[in-house]
CSV table of C-alpha atoms in Angstrom, one decimal:
chain,number,residue,atom,x,y,z
A,1,MET,CA,-2.5,29.1,72.9
A,2,ALA,CA,-1.8,29.1,69.3
A,3,ALA,CA,0.6,31.9,68.1
A,4,SER,CA,-0.4,34.3,65.7
A,5,ALA,CA,1.3,37.0,63.6
A,6,VAL,CA,0.7,40.4,63.8
A,7,ARG,CA,-0.2,41.7,59.7
A,8,TRP,CA,-1.5,45.0,59.0
A,9,GLN,CA,-1.9,47.1,55.9
A,10,PHE,CA,-3.8,50.6,55.0
A,11,SER,CA,-7.4,50.1,54.1
A,12,ASP,CA,-6.9,51.4,50.3
A,13,GLU,CA,-3.8,49.1,50.1
A,14,GLN,CA,-3.8,45.8,48.0
A,15,VAL,CA,-1.1,43.4,49.5
A,16,LEU,CA,-0.2,40.9,46.8
A,17,MET,CA,2.5,38.1,46.6
A,18,PRO,CA,3.7,37.5,43.0
A,19,THR,CA,3.6,34.3,41.5
A,20,ALA,CA,5.1,32.6,38.3
A,21,LYS,CA,4.5,29.4,36.9
A,22,GLY,CA,7.9,28.1,36.6
A,23,GLY,CA,9.3,25.2,34.2
A,24,LYS,CA,9.7,21.8,35.3
A,25,LEU,CA,13.3,20.0,35.1
A,26,ASN,CA,12.8,16.3,35.9
A,27,CYS,CA,15.7,13.8,36.8
A,28,PHE,CA,16.2,10.3,35.9
A,29,GLY,CA,19.3,8.9,37.7
A,30,LEU,CA,20.9,5.5,38.5
A,31,ILE,CA,23.9,5.8,41.5
A,32,SER,CA,25.9,3.4,42.6
A,33,ARG,CA,27.6,3.5,46.1
A,34,ARG,CA,30.9,4.2,44.7
A,35,ASN,CA,29.3,7.5,43.2
A,36,HIS,CA,29.1,6.6,39.5
A,37,LEU,CA,26.0,8.4,38.1
A,38,ILE,CA,24.5,7.8,34.7
A,39,CYS,CA,21.7,10.6,34.7
A,40,LYS,CA,19.4,12.1,32.1
A,41,THR,CA,17.2,15.3,32.5
A,42,THR,CA,14.4,16.5,30.8
A,43,SER,CA,11.6,18.9,30.7
A,44,GLN,CA,9.2,16.4,29.4
A,45,SER,CA,7.3,13.9,31.9
A,46,ILE,CA,9.1,10.8,32.7
A,47,ASP,CA,7.0,8.2,31.4
A,48,SER,CA,7.4,4.4,30.9
A,49,GLU,CA,8.5,5.3,27.4
A,50,PHE,CA,11.2,7.4,28.8
A,51,ILE,CA,12.3,4.5,31.4
A,52,VAL,CA,12.5,2.1,28.3
A,53,GLN,CA,14.8,4.1,26.3
A,54,GLN,CA,17.0,4.7,29.4
A,55,MET,CA,17.4,1.1,30.1
A,56,GLU,CA,17.5,0.4,26.4
A,57,THR,CA,20.9,2.4,26.1
A,58,LEU,CA,22.1,1.2,29.4
A,59,SER,CA,21.6,-2.3,28.4
A,60,LEU,CA,23.5,-1.8,25.1
A,61,LYS,CA,26.5,0.0,27.0
A,62,ILE,CA,27.0,-2.5,29.5
A,63,ASN,CA,29.9,-5.0,29.6
A,64,LYS,CA,29.5,-7.0,32.3
A,65,PRO,CA,26.4,-8.1,34.1
A,66,THR,CA,24.6,-5.3,35.8
A,67,VAL,CA,21.6,-4.9,38.2
A,68,VAL,CA,19.8,-1.6,38.6
A,69,VAL,CA,17.3,-1.2,41.3
A,70,LEU,CA,14.4,0.7,40.9
A,71,ASP,CA,11.7,2.0,43.1
A,72,ASN,CA,8.0,1.1,42.5
A,73,ALA,CA,7.4,4.7,41.0
A,74,GLN,CA,4.2,3.9,38.2
A,75,PRO,CA,7.1,4.4,35.3
A,76,HIS,CA,9.2,2.1,36.3
A,77,THR,CA,6.6,-0.9,36.8
A,78,ALA,CA,4.7,-0.1,33.9
A,79,HIS,CA,3.9,-3.2,31.4
A,80,LYS,CA,6.0,-1.3,28.6
A,81,VAL,CA,9.1,-1.4,30.9
A,82,LYS,CA,8.4,-5.2,32.4
A,83,ALA,CA,7.9,-6.4,28.7
A,84,SER,CA,11.4,-5.6,28.0
A,85,PHE,CA,12.9,-7.5,30.8
A,86,GLN,CA,13.5,-10.4,28.7
A,87,VAL,CA,15.6,-8.4,25.9
A,88,TRP,CA,17.5,-6.7,28.7
A,89,GLN,CA,18.4,-9.8,30.4
A,90,ASN,CA,19.9,-11.2,27.3
A,91,ARG,CA,22.2,-8.5,27.2
A,92,GLY,CA,23.3,-8.5,31.0
A,93,LEU,CA,20.9,-6.2,32.4
A,94,TYR,CA,18.6,-7.0,35.4
A,95,ILE,CA,16.1,-5.0,37.0
A,96,PHE,CA,15.1,-5.3,40.8
A,97,TYR,CA,12.4,-3.4,42.5
A,98,LEU,CA,12.5,-2.2,46.0
A,99,PRO,CA,9.9,-3.3,48.2
A,100,THR,CA,7.2,-0.9,48.0
A,101,TYR,CA,7.5,2.3,50.7
A,102,SER,CA,11.1,1.9,51.4
A,103,PRO,CA,12.9,4.9,50.3
A,104,GLN,CA,15.5,4.5,53.1
A,105,LEU,CA,16.7,1.7,50.6
A,106,ASN,CA,16.8,4.1,47.5
A,107,ILE,CA,20.2,5.3,47.7
A,108,ALA,CA,19.2,7.8,44.6
A,109,GLU,CA,17.1,9.4,47.3
A,110,THR,CA,20.1,10.5,49.0
A,111,LEU,CA,21.4,12.1,45.7
A,112,TRP,CA,18.2,13.9,45.3
A,113,ARG,CA,18.2,15.4,48.7
A,114,LYS,CA,21.9,16.4,48.6
A,115,LEU,CA,21.1,18.0,45.3
A,116,LYS,CA,18.3,20.0,46.2
A,117,TYR,CA,19.5,21.0,49.6
A,118,GLU,CA,23.2,21.4,49.5
A,119,TRP,CA,24.5,21.4,45.9
A,120,LEU,CA,22.0,23.8,44.2
A,121,ARG,CA,21.9,27.4,45.5
A,122,PRO,CA,19.1,29.6,45.4
A,123,GLU,CA,20.1,31.8,42.4
A,124,ASP,CA,20.2,28.6,40.5
A,125,TYR,CA,16.2,28.5,40.4
A,126,GLN,CA,15.7,32.0,39.1
A,127,SER,CA,15.2,30.4,35.8
A,128,GLU,CA,14.6,27.2,33.7
A,129,GLU,CA,18.2,27.7,31.9
A,130,ASN,CA,19.9,28.4,35.3
A,131,LEU,CA,18.2,25.3,36.8
A,132,ALA,CA,19.2,23.1,34.0
A,133,TYR,CA,22.7,24.2,33.9
A,134,ALA,CA,23.1,24.1,37.8
A,135,VAL,CA,21.7,20.3,37.9
A,136,ASN,CA,24.1,19.1,35.0
A,137,ARG,CA,27.1,20.8,36.6
A,138,ALA,CA,26.3,19.1,39.6
A,139,PHE,CA,25.9,15.8,38.1
A,140,ALA,CA,28.9,16.4,36.0
A,141,ALA,CA,30.7,16.7,39.3
A,142,VAL,CA,29.7,13.6,41.1
A,143,GLY,CA,32.6,11.2,41.7
A,144,SER,CA,35.0,13.8,41.4
A,145,LEU,CA,34.0,17.4,43.3
A,146,LEU,CA,30.9,16.3,44.6
A,147,SER,CA,30.7,12.9,46.1
A,148,ILE,CA,28.0,11.0,48.5
A,149,GLN,CA,29.4,9.0,51.4
A,150,PHE,CA,27.3,5.7,51.5
A,151,SER,CA,26.8,3.5,54.6
A,152,PRO,CA,29.0,0.6,53.8
A,153,PHE,CA,26.6,-2.4,52.6
A,154,ASN,CA,26.4,-5.1,55.2
A,155,LEU,CA,25.3,-8.7,54.4
A,156,ASN,CA,24.8,-9.6,58.0
C-alpha cells in the first residue's frame, strides 16, 4: 500500500511554489591527503581551456616532481589538455587519470561532500555573493580550521 500525502486548497485559491533561477558557482580543486588545497572558483563553465590554464599555472609554481590525479570528466580528458602533457612533464608535472567509474578513489569527492553537507549553511545559498564568499571562506580554512581525515594510503 503506497503512502499518500493529504493535500487541499480552496476552489478559488491558487497554490504556487516560487522558483528562481540561481547563479552557479563551479569549483576546481586539487587536494592532498595532508589537506593542502589548490582551488579556483568561477561562475563560468569549467571547460578544457580552464583546466589547461589551471595546470599551466600549477606547472610553473611547483619545485619538485608532482602528480595530479584527475577523474575522467570530459574537460579533464580533452585533446587540448592532453596536448599539453609534454610541456607540463618537462616542468615536473605529471597527470594521472583514475579508472572510469571510480569516485571512491577520488579524494576530491570527499572535499566536495564536506563542503556541500557540512561546511556550508543553508543561508549561504541566499545569493550568489553569499555562496561565493562562503565557499572561498571554507577553502581558505582547509588545512587549518577545516580538515579532512583521509584514510591512510595503503600500498599492500
